[in-house]
Amino acid sequence: MREKRNLIITNVSIKRIMVHIEGENTNPDLDIKQLLLRDYMTNDRLVPTNIKWQDHHFSLSFNLMSLNNEEPMHTGDWYLIGIDQKERMHEVYPLPDLCQAMKVRTFNISNEYNAYFIKSNNNKFVAESKIDEDNASYYLKIQYNIPNPPLSSFQKWKRNMHKRKTAIRQGAYVKVFNFWKHFNKEDGNRILFTSSSRSEIGGNEKFVYDRMVERGVDKQFHIDFSYKESIKSYRSPLSKFSFARKLAMANIIICDDYQPELYLVDYLPHVDIIQLWHACGAFKTVGLERLGKPGAPAFNTRIHKCYTAMTVSSQLAADHYAEAFGIHESKILPLGVPRTDIFFSEEYRKAIIPQVEAAFPMVKEAKEVIMYAPTFRGVNAKNASFPMDMVDFDAWGEYLHESHSVMLIKMHPFVKEPLNIPEQYRDVIVDASAYREINNMLFVTDLLITDYSSVIYEFSLFHKPMLFYAFDRMKYEADRGFYEPYSEMVPGKIVRTSEELLHAIKKRDFEFEKVDPFVKKNFKFTDGKATDRIIDTLILKK
């Protein structure tokens, strides 16, 4: 054990796939320029996703799923080392109490010092905080069992005809793409707007395209479009061929959601793939943050790895998606969310309110318009549901009649079960689930009731009250998880029962003071100019 300990660790915590370490440089004469994890056997190094110094104290974070080409860290012993200005390496030593705590192993999915992600016997990832018995320095022991390689087309055919057809289709798609990408010019001007979850351009993409047309920017480019109704639908052979050609020829590819076809091919170095992510903020855990929970991807997934730039609403959201997608933070830019620009446009407000009132005539005379917009339960669209018995039509309907108010209920698109609204309350409770653009509905909403839906980010920009009817919070938190503790994150009062909900509405007990800090935390810009920033920064490259 070394006598002089220049660098010490005061705290270690592993949360999901992020390793957080705090410490101190105890030698004021030692000028440390970098801290990193190093595998001495391979000499591979993992730099922190972020590091902060305050005087001689440091705090840093590592993403276990983002080594080199943004792949999971490989099996090995990764020592935490500091590098000084003279390129000398200094190992780091935990405090004695911390050393003792880390020597106590507990075999849970995760704990303060270790993480265990087991998908199968042949596919697991384990990260354990260890103490080198020779010198008491800290290292992270990684054990990564890489999943078995994909089966051949012939093996897939023997096991499942559907999988065999999928492999043939994907193989043909990749070959077509690889043929056409040879014609992609480095100085070309082709842009492709694409989505696999809508039949025509919409959302953030439409805001960007429409603004390009308004500014005349579209004339500088050859613009293509390619859309299909949903991820579950198939393209015809001709449509698949056309999409592969457009994708291969594009110099800039613009998407705004998960799109499986994008991740199957390898792009030329000069091609930009811009992800205009549809959601605001950082709410529920997604992607690699869900390791150890249902719906988590494989450790070595290609999903989301191809993006050259991704736009989000804030630095907090950038940190969240860097962890979730296992991509470098430098690619994720808090330029804003294009579809939120409408919330700052008086012209849009004046135009859209009459349209919403035409769709829901009862809101025009209502004293208060309440929107109930819960999210779905389940892992994905295939098994999505909602416990309809938690909607107390009788109690809510009586209150709405008494207060001369109206409630619009907007179920998540994944939930297909119809709302059985009693006849006597249909004048004050409206099933608005079929109305596509929930953001337009926000313009006439006075009070939002939700649970775990990301609509809270958009609605917070109106600086109006919210209530959180979280009747199954413990179960949902265990199944889905949140990026931050739910109670510390939501900008309003949390209620558990229908009675508590009505009591809060009647008493106007919304904990409204949480809204403004929430906006400041989750939006870097609130100026309605996100679309222009994205066009100038990522398309025109000013």
Coordinates of C-alpha atoms in Angstrom, one line a residue:
M1 CA 0.0 0.0 0.0
R2 CA 1.4 3.3 -1.0
E3 CA 2.0 5.9 1.7
K4 CA 1.1 9.0 -0.2
R5 CA -2.4 9.2 -1.5
N6 CA -2.8 12.2 -3.7
L7 CA -6.2 11.3 -5.2
I8 CA -8.9 9.9 -2.9
I9 CA -12.5 8.8 -3.5
T10 CA -15.1 10.0 -1.1
N11 CA -18.2 8.4 -2.7
V12 CA -19.1 5.9 -5.4
S13 CA -22.6 5.1 -6.6
I14 CA -23.9 3.2 -9.6
K15 CA -27.3 4.2 -10.9
R16 CA -28.7 2.2 -13.8
I17 CA -25.8 2.3 -16.3
M18 CA -24.0 5.3 -14.9
V19 CA -21.1 5.2 -12.5
H20 CA -20.8 8.4 -10.4
I21 CA -17.6 9.0 -8.4
E22 CA -16.7 11.9 -6.1
G23 CA -13.3 12.6 -4.7
E24 CA -10.5 15.0 -3.9
N25 CA -7.0 15.9 -5.0
T26 CA -5.2 16.2 -1.6
N27 CA -2.0 17.5 -3.1
P28 CA -2.3 21.1 -4.1
D29 CA 1.0 20.9 -6.1
L30 CA -0.3 18.0 -8.2
D31 CA -2.0 19.4 -11.4
I32 CA -4.4 16.7 -12.7
K33 CA -5.5 17.3 -16.3
Q34 CA -7.6 14.2 -16.7
L35 CA -9.4 11.4 -14.8
L36 CA -10.4 8.2 -16.6
L37 CA -10.9 4.5 -16.4
R38 CA -8.1 2.4 -17.9
D39 CA -7.9 -1.4 -18.6
Y40 CA -4.2 -2.1 -18.1
M41 CA -4.4 -5.3 -20.2
T42 CA -5.7 -3.7 -23.4
N43 CA -4.7 -0.1 -22.6
D44 CA -8.3 0.9 -23.5
R45 CA -9.5 4.1 -21.8
L46 CA -13.0 5.4 -20.9
V47 CA -13.2 9.1 -20.3
P48 CA -16.0 10.5 -18.2
T49 CA -19.2 11.7 -19.8
N50 CA -18.9 14.7 -17.6
I51 CA -16.5 15.9 -14.9
K52 CA -16.7 18.9 -12.5
W53 CA -14.0 20.4 -10.4
Q54 CA -14.7 22.7 -7.4
D55 CA -11.4 23.8 -5.9
H56 CA -9.7 20.4 -5.3
H57 CA -12.9 18.4 -5.2
F58 CA -14.1 16.4 -8.3
S59 CA -17.2 14.6 -9.4
L60 CA -17.4 12.6 -12.5
S61 CA -19.7 10.1 -14.3
F62 CA -19.0 7.2 -16.7
N63 CA -21.5 5.5 -19.0
L64 CA -21.0 1.7 -18.9
M65 CA -22.5 1.3 -22.4
S66 CA -20.5 3.9 -24.2
L67 CA -16.9 2.8 -24.8
N68 CA -15.0 3.9 -27.9
N69 CA -17.6 3.3 -30.7
E70 CA -20.3 3.6 -28.1
E71 CA -20.3 -0.1 -27.3
P72 CA -20.5 -1.7 -23.8
M73 CA -17.3 -1.8 -21.8
H74 CA -15.5 -5.1 -22.4
T75 CA -14.6 -7.6 -19.8
G76 CA -11.6 -6.5 -17.7
D77 CA -10.4 -4.6 -14.6
W78 CA -10.8 -0.9 -15.2
Y79 CA -8.7 1.2 -12.8
L80 CA -9.6 4.8 -12.0
I81 CA -6.5 6.9 -12.7
G82 CA -5.6 10.6 -12.8
I83 CA -3.2 11.9 -15.5
D84 CA -1.1 15.0 -14.6
Q85 CA 0.4 17.6 -16.9
K86 CA 3.5 15.5 -17.3
E87 CA 1.5 12.5 -18.6
R88 CA 2.1 10.6 -15.3
M89 CA -0.6 8.3 -14.1
H90 CA -1.8 8.3 -10.5
E91 CA -4.2 5.7 -9.1
V92 CA -7.1 6.7 -6.9
Y93 CA -7.8 5.3 -3.4
P94 CA -11.1 5.2 -1.6
L95 CA -11.4 6.3 2.0
P96 CA -11.0 3.4 4.5
D97 CA -14.8 3.4 5.3
L98 CA -15.6 3.3 1.7
C99 CA -13.2 0.5 1.1
Q100 CA -14.8 -1.6 3.8
A101 CA -18.3 -0.9 2.4
M102 CA -17.4 -1.9 -1.1
K103 CA -15.9 -5.3 0.1
V104 CA -19.4 -6.4 1.2
R105 CA -21.0 -8.0 -1.9
T106 CA -24.8 -8.2 -2.3
F107 CA -26.2 -10.1 -5.3
N108 CA -29.0 -7.8 -6.3
I109 CA -29.9 -6.4 -9.7
S110 CA -28.1 -3.3 -8.6
N111 CA -26.9 -1.6 -5.4
E112 CA -24.8 1.4 -4.5
Y113 CA -21.5 0.0 -5.7
N114 CA -22.4 -2.7 -8.2
A115 CA -24.7 -3.3 -11.1
Y116 CA -26.0 -6.7 -12.4
F117 CA -27.9 -6.9 -15.7
I118 CA -28.8 -10.4 -16.6
K119 CA -30.8 -11.0 -19.8
S120 CA -29.9 -14.7 -20.2
N121 CA -27.1 -17.1 -19.3
N122 CA -25.3 -16.0 -22.5
N123 CA -26.1 -12.3 -22.3
K124 CA -25.2 -10.5 -19.1
F125 CA -23.3 -7.4 -17.9
V126 CA -21.9 -7.1 -14.4
A127 CA -20.0 -4.1 -13.0
E128 CA -18.5 -4.4 -9.6
S129 CA -16.6 -1.8 -7.5
K130 CA -13.4 -3.5 -6.3
I131 CA -10.4 -2.8 -4.2
D132 CA -6.9 -3.8 -5.4
E133 CA -5.6 -6.0 -2.5
D134 CA -2.0 -5.0 -3.4
N135 CA -2.3 -1.2 -3.0
A136 CA -6.0 -0.6 -2.0
S137 CA -6.7 1.4 -5.2
Y138 CA -10.1 1.4 -6.8
Y139 CA -11.1 -0.4 -10.0
L140 CA -14.3 -1.4 -11.7
K141 CA -14.5 -5.1 -12.6
I142 CA -16.5 -5.7 -15.8
Q143 CA -17.9 -9.0 -16.9
Y144 CA -19.7 -8.8 -20.2
N145 CA -21.0 -11.9 -21.9
I146 CA -21.7 -10.8 -25.5
P147 CA -25.0 -12.3 -26.8
N148 CA -24.9 -15.0 -29.5
P149 CA -24.5 -13.7 -33.0
P150 CA -27.6 -13.6 -35.2
L151 CA -28.7 -16.9 -36.7
S152 CA -28.2 -17.5 -40.4
S153 CA -31.1 -17.1 -42.8
F154 CA -31.3 -20.9 -43.2
Q155 CA -31.5 -21.5 -39.4
K156 CA -34.1 -18.8 -39.1
W157 CA -36.1 -20.5 -41.9
K158 CA -36.0 -23.8 -40.0
R159 CA -37.2 -22.2 -36.8
N160 CA -39.7 -19.7 -38.0
M161 CA -40.9 -18.9 -41.5
H162 CA -41.8 -15.3 -40.5
K163 CA -38.2 -14.6 -39.2
R164 CA -36.8 -16.1 -42.4
K165 CA -38.9 -13.7 -44.5
T166 CA -37.8 -10.8 -42.4
A167 CA -34.1 -11.7 -42.8
I168 CA -34.5 -12.0 -46.6
R169 CA -36.3 -8.6 -46.7
Q170 CA -33.7 -6.9 -44.6
G171 CA -30.8 -8.5 -46.6
A172 CA -32.3 -7.2 -49.8
Y173 CA -32.9 -3.8 -48.3
V174 CA -29.2 -3.6 -47.1
K175 CA -27.9 -4.6 -50.6
V176 CA -30.0 -2.0 -52.3
F177 CA -28.8 0.6 -49.9
N178 CA -25.2 -0.4 -50.3
F179 CA -25.5 -0.2 -54.1
W180 CA -27.0 3.3 -54.1
K181 CA -24.7 4.8 -51.5
H182 CA -21.9 4.6 -54.0
F183 CA -23.7 7.5 -55.9
N184 CA -23.9 9.7 -52.8
K185 CA -21.8 12.8 -53.4
E186 CA -19.8 14.3 -50.6
D187 CA -20.7 17.8 -51.7
G188 CA -24.3 16.8 -52.4
N189 CA -27.4 18.7 -51.2
R190 CA -30.0 15.9 -50.7
I191 CA -32.2 15.9 -47.6
L192 CA -34.5 13.1 -46.6
F193 CA -37.4 13.6 -44.1
T194 CA -38.5 10.2 -42.9
S195 CA -40.6 8.4 -40.2
S196 CA -41.9 4.9 -39.7
S197 CA -44.7 5.9 -37.4
R198 CA -46.8 8.3 -39.5
S199 CA -48.2 8.2 -43.0
E200 CA -47.1 11.8 -43.8
I201 CA -44.8 14.5 -42.5
G202 CA -45.8 15.8 -39.1
G203 CA -44.4 16.7 -35.6
N204 CA -41.0 18.3 -35.4
E205 CA -40.2 17.4 -39.0
K206 CA -43.1 19.3 -40.3
F207 CA -42.2 22.4 -38.3
V208 CA -38.6 22.3 -39.7
Y209 CA -39.7 21.7 -43.3
D210 CA -42.4 24.3 -43.2
R211 CA -40.0 26.9 -41.8
M212 CA -37.4 26.0 -44.4
V213 CA -40.1 26.8 -47.1
E214 CA -41.0 30.1 -45.4
R215 CA -37.4 31.2 -45.3
G216 CA -36.7 29.9 -48.9
V217 CA -34.0 27.6 -47.5
D218 CA -35.6 24.6 -49.2
K219 CA -34.5 25.9 -52.6
Q220 CA -30.9 25.2 -51.6
F221 CA -31.6 21.4 -51.4
H222 CA -33.1 18.5 -53.2
I223 CA -35.7 17.3 -50.6
D224 CA -37.2 13.8 -50.5
F225 CA -39.8 12.3 -48.1
S226 CA -40.5 8.7 -47.0
Y227 CA -43.2 7.7 -44.6
K228 CA -45.1 4.6 -43.5
E229 CA -48.1 4.5 -41.2
S230 CA -46.6 2.5 -38.3
I231 CA -43.6 0.5 -37.2
K232 CA -45.8 -2.7 -37.4
S233 CA -46.8 -2.1 -41.0
Y234 CA -44.7 -3.3 -44.0
R235 CA -43.6 -1.4 -47.1
S236 CA -44.3 -2.9 -50.5
P237 CA -41.2 -4.2 -52.4
L238 CA -41.3 -1.1 -54.6
S239 CA -41.7 1.3 -51.6
K240 CA -38.9 -0.5 -49.8
F241 CA -36.6 -0.2 -52.8
S242 CA -37.5 3.5 -53.1
F243 CA -36.8 4.2 -49.4
A244 CA -33.4 2.4 -49.5
R245 CA -32.4 4.5 -52.5
K246 CA -33.5 7.8 -50.9
L247 CA -31.8 6.9 -47.7
A248 CA -28.5 5.9 -49.4
M249 CA -28.5 9.0 -51.6
A250 CA -29.3 11.5 -48.8
N251 CA -26.6 13.8 -47.4
I252 CA -28.8 14.8 -44.5
I253 CA -31.4 12.4 -43.0
I254 CA -34.0 13.9 -40.6
C255 CA -36.1 11.8 -38.3
D256 CA -38.0 12.4 -35.1
D257 CA -38.6 9.0 -33.4
Y258 CA -37.4 5.4 -33.2
Q259 CA -37.1 4.1 -36.8
P260 CA -35.8 0.5 -37.1
E261 CA -34.8 0.7 -40.7
L262 CA -32.2 3.4 -40.0
Y263 CA -30.2 1.1 -37.8
L264 CA -29.7 -1.7 -40.2
V265 CA -27.2 0.0 -42.6
D266 CA -23.8 1.7 -42.4
Y267 CA -23.6 5.3 -43.7
L268 CA -20.8 7.2 -45.4
P269 CA -18.7 9.5 -43.1
H270 CA -20.1 12.7 -44.6
V271 CA -23.7 11.8 -44.1
D272 CA -25.6 13.6 -41.2
I273 CA -28.4 11.8 -39.4
I274 CA -30.4 14.3 -37.4
Q275 CA -32.8 13.0 -34.7
L276 CA -35.4 15.6 -33.8
W277 CA -36.5 13.6 -30.9
H278 CA -40.3 14.0 -30.4
A279 CA -40.4 14.1 -26.6
C280 CA -39.5 17.0 -24.3
G281 CA -37.6 16.7 -21.1
A282 CA -36.3 13.7 -19.3
F283 CA -39.0 11.7 -17.6
K284 CA -39.3 7.9 -17.8
T285 CA -36.3 5.7 -18.3
V286 CA -35.9 4.5 -21.8
G287 CA -33.4 2.4 -23.8
L288 CA -30.3 1.3 -22.0
E289 CA -31.5 3.0 -18.8
R290 CA -34.0 0.1 -18.6
L291 CA -31.4 -2.7 -18.3
G292 CA -32.7 -5.3 -15.9
K293 CA -36.3 -4.3 -16.7
P294 CA -38.8 -5.4 -19.3
G295 CA -38.3 -3.9 -22.7
A296 CA -34.6 -3.3 -22.4
P297 CA -32.5 -3.6 -25.5
A298 CA -29.5 -5.8 -26.0
F299 CA -26.2 -4.5 -24.6
N300 CA -24.6 -4.3 -28.0
T301 CA -27.7 -2.8 -29.7
R302 CA -27.3 -0.7 -32.9
I303 CA -30.5 1.2 -32.2
H304 CA -29.9 5.0 -32.1
K305 CA -26.2 4.6 -32.6
C306 CA -26.1 6.1 -36.1
Y307 CA -27.2 9.7 -35.1
T308 CA -24.6 12.4 -35.8
A309 CA -26.8 15.0 -33.9
M310 CA -29.9 14.8 -31.7
T311 CA -31.9 17.8 -30.5
V312 CA -33.5 18.1 -27.1
S313 CA -34.9 20.8 -24.8
S314 CA -32.3 21.1 -22.1
Q315 CA -28.9 19.9 -20.9
L316 CA -30.7 17.6 -18.4
A317 CA -32.4 15.9 -21.3
A318 CA -29.1 15.7 -23.1
D319 CA -27.6 13.8 -20.2
H320 CA -30.6 11.6 -20.0
Y321 CA -30.6 10.5 -23.7
A322 CA -26.8 10.1 -23.8
E323 CA -27.2 7.5 -21.0
A324 CA -30.4 6.0 -22.5
F325 CA -29.0 5.6 -26.1
G326 CA -25.3 5.0 -25.2
I327 CA -24.2 7.8 -27.4
H328 CA -21.7 10.6 -26.7
E329 CA -23.1 13.8 -25.1
S330 CA -21.4 16.0 -27.7
K331 CA -24.0 14.7 -30.3
I332 CA -27.0 15.8 -28.2
L333 CA -27.7 19.5 -28.5
P334 CA -30.2 21.4 -26.3
L335 CA -31.4 23.6 -29.2
G336 CA -35.1 23.2 -28.3
V337 CA -38.0 21.2 -29.6
P338 CA -39.6 22.6 -32.8
R339 CA -43.2 21.8 -32.0
T340 CA -43.0 23.9 -28.9
D341 CA -42.5 27.0 -31.0
I342 CA -46.3 27.3 -31.4
F343 CA -46.7 27.9 -27.7
F344 CA -45.0 31.3 -28.1
S345 CA -46.9 32.4 -31.2
E346 CA -49.8 34.6 -30.7
E347 CA -50.8 34.2 -34.4
Y348 CA -50.9 30.4 -34.0
R349 CA -52.9 30.7 -30.8
K350 CA -55.6 32.9 -32.4
A351 CA -55.8 30.5 -35.4
I352 CA -55.9 27.2 -33.5
I353 CA -58.3 27.9 -30.6
P354 CA -61.4 28.3 -32.9
Q355 CA -60.4 24.9 -34.6
V356 CA -60.3 23.1 -31.2
E357 CA -63.5 24.7 -30.1
A358 CA -65.1 23.5 -33.4
A359 CA -64.0 20.0 -32.6
F360 CA -65.2 20.2 -29.0
P361 CA -68.0 22.8 -28.9
M362 CA -68.7 22.4 -25.2
V363 CA -65.4 24.0 -24.2
K364 CA -66.4 27.4 -25.5
E365 CA -68.9 28.0 -22.7
A366 CA -67.2 26.1 -20.0
K367 CA -66.1 27.9 -16.9
E368 CA -63.0 25.6 -16.7
V369 CA -61.6 23.1 -19.2
I370 CA -59.9 20.1 -17.6
M371 CA -57.9 17.6 -19.6
Y372 CA -57.2 14.1 -18.3
A373 CA -54.3 12.7 -20.3
P374 CA -52.8 9.5 -18.7
T375 CA -50.2 7.3 -20.3
F376 CA -50.6 3.6 -21.1
R377 CA -49.7 0.7 -18.9
G378 CA -47.6 -2.1 -20.4
V379 CA -44.3 -2.4 -22.3
N380 CA -45.2 -1.4 -25.8
A381 CA -48.0 -0.9 -28.3
K382 CA -48.7 -4.7 -28.5
N383 CA -49.7 -5.1 -24.8
A384 CA -50.7 -1.5 -23.9
S385 CA -53.8 -1.0 -21.7
F386 CA -55.3 1.3 -19.1
P387 CA -57.3 0.4 -15.9
M388 CA -60.5 2.1 -16.9
D389 CA -62.0 1.4 -13.5
M390 CA -59.8 4.2 -12.1
V391 CA -61.8 6.7 -14.0
D392 CA -64.6 7.7 -11.7
F393 CA -67.2 9.0 -14.2
D394 CA -69.9 9.5 -11.6
A395 CA -67.9 11.5 -9.1
W396 CA -66.1 13.5 -11.8
G397 CA -69.3 14.1 -13.8
E398 CA -71.2 15.4 -10.8
Y399 CA -68.4 17.9 -10.0
L400 CA -68.3 19.0 -13.6
H401 CA -72.0 19.7 -13.7
E402 CA -71.8 21.6 -10.4
S403 CA -68.8 23.7 -11.5
H404 CA -70.0 24.3 -15.1
S405 CA -66.8 22.7 -16.2
V406 CA -65.8 20.3 -19.0
M407 CA -63.3 17.4 -19.0
L408 CA -61.5 16.2 -22.2
I409 CA -60.1 12.7 -21.8
K410 CA -57.2 12.0 -24.1
M411 CA -56.0 8.4 -23.8
H412 CA -52.6 7.4 -25.2
P413 CA -52.8 6.2 -28.9
F414 CA -51.6 2.8 -27.8
V415 CA -54.8 2.2 -25.7
K416 CA -57.5 1.0 -28.0
E417 CA -60.2 0.2 -25.4
P418 CA -63.1 2.7 -25.8
L419 CA -64.2 5.0 -22.9
N420 CA -67.7 4.0 -21.7
I421 CA -68.8 7.4 -20.6
P422 CA -72.3 7.3 -19.0
E423 CA -75.0 9.0 -21.0
Q424 CA -75.8 11.5 -18.3
Y425 CA -72.3 12.9 -18.3
R426 CA -71.5 13.1 -22.0
D427 CA -72.3 16.8 -22.1
V428 CA -69.3 17.4 -19.7
I429 CA -67.0 14.4 -20.2
V430 CA -65.7 14.0 -23.8
D431 CA -63.6 11.2 -25.3
A432 CA -61.0 13.2 -27.2
S433 CA -58.7 10.2 -27.8
A434 CA -59.2 10.3 -31.6
Y435 CA -58.0 14.0 -31.8
R436 CA -54.4 13.5 -33.0
E437 CA -52.6 16.7 -31.9
I438 CA -52.7 16.9 -28.1
N439 CA -50.6 20.1 -28.3
N440 CA -53.5 22.0 -29.9
M441 CA -55.8 20.9 -27.1
L442 CA -53.4 22.4 -24.6
F443 CA -54.4 25.9 -25.8
V444 CA -57.9 25.5 -24.4
T445 CA -56.9 23.6 -21.3
D446 CA -57.0 25.3 -17.9
L447 CA -56.0 22.3 -15.7
L448 CA -54.1 19.2 -16.8
I449 CA -54.5 15.9 -14.9
T450 CA -52.0 13.2 -15.9
D451 CA -49.8 10.6 -14.3
Y452 CA -46.5 9.8 -16.0
S453 CA -47.1 11.4 -19.4
S454 CA -44.4 13.6 -21.0
V455 CA -47.2 16.1 -22.0
I456 CA -46.3 17.9 -18.7
Y457 CA -43.3 19.5 -20.5
E458 CA -45.4 21.1 -23.2
F459 CA -48.1 22.2 -20.8
S460 CA -45.6 23.7 -18.4
L461 CA -44.9 26.3 -21.0
F462 CA -48.4 27.7 -20.6
H463 CA -47.6 28.3 -16.8
K464 CA -50.9 26.7 -15.8
P465 CA -51.6 24.2 -13.0
M466 CA -51.3 20.4 -13.1
L467 CA -52.4 17.5 -10.9
F468 CA -50.8 14.0 -10.9
Y469 CA -53.3 11.2 -10.4
A470 CA -50.7 8.5 -9.7
F471 CA -52.9 5.6 -8.3
D472 CA -50.3 2.9 -9.2
R473 CA -47.1 4.9 -8.6
M474 CA -45.1 2.2 -6.8
K475 CA -45.8 -0.5 -9.4
Y476 CA -45.2 1.8 -12.3
E477 CA -42.0 3.1 -10.8
A478 CA -40.8 -0.5 -10.3
D479 CA -41.7 -1.5 -13.8
R480 CA -40.8 1.6 -15.8
G481 CA -38.6 3.7 -13.6
F482 CA -38.0 7.4 -13.7
Y483 CA -34.8 9.4 -14.6
E484 CA -35.2 11.3 -11.3
P485 CA -37.4 10.6 -8.2
Y486 CA -41.0 11.1 -9.3
S487 CA -41.9 13.2 -6.2
E488 CA -39.0 15.6 -6.9
M489 CA -39.7 15.8 -10.6
V490 CA -43.3 16.5 -11.3
P491 CA -44.5 20.2 -11.2
G492 CA -47.7 19.7 -9.2
K493 CA -49.5 17.9 -6.4
I494 CA -49.5 14.1 -6.4
V495 CA -52.8 12.4 -5.5
R496 CA -53.4 8.7 -5.1
T497 CA -57.2 8.3 -5.1
S498 CA -60.2 9.8 -7.0
E499 CA -61.3 11.4 -3.8
E500 CA -58.0 13.1 -3.2
L501 CA -58.1 14.3 -6.9
L502 CA -61.5 16.0 -6.5
H503 CA -60.5 17.5 -3.1
A504 CA -57.4 19.1 -4.7
I505 CA -59.5 20.5 -7.6
K506 CA -62.1 21.9 -5.3
K507 CA -59.6 23.5 -2.9
R508 CA -57.4 24.7 -5.9
D509 CA -54.5 22.8 -4.2
F510 CA -52.2 22.3 -7.2
E511 CA -48.8 23.1 -5.7
F512 CA -48.5 25.6 -8.6
E513 CA -45.2 27.0 -7.2
K514 CA -43.4 24.0 -8.7
V515 CA -44.2 25.0 -12.3
D516 CA -41.7 27.8 -13.0
P517 CA -38.7 26.0 -11.5
F518 CA -39.7 23.0 -13.6
V519 CA -39.6 25.1 -16.8
K520 CA -36.3 26.6 -16.0
K521 CA -34.8 23.2 -15.3
N522 CA -36.2 21.5 -18.5
F523 CA -35.9 24.2 -21.2
K524 CA -32.8 26.0 -22.1
F525 CA -34.7 28.3 -24.4
T526 CA -38.3 29.6 -24.0
D527 CA -38.3 31.9 -27.0
G528 CA -40.2 30.0 -29.7
K529 CA -37.1 29.9 -32.0
A530 CA -36.1 26.3 -31.7
T531 CA -36.9 25.5 -35.4
D532 CA -34.7 28.3 -36.7
R533 CA -31.8 27.3 -34.3
I534 CA -31.9 23.8 -35.7
I535 CA -32.1 24.9 -39.3
D536 CA -29.2 27.3 -38.9
T537 CA -27.0 24.9 -36.8
L538 CA -27.6 21.5 -38.3
I539 CA -28.8 22.1 -41.8
L540 CA -27.2 25.3 -42.9
K541 CA -24.3 24.7 -40.5
K542 CA -23.8 28.3 -39.6

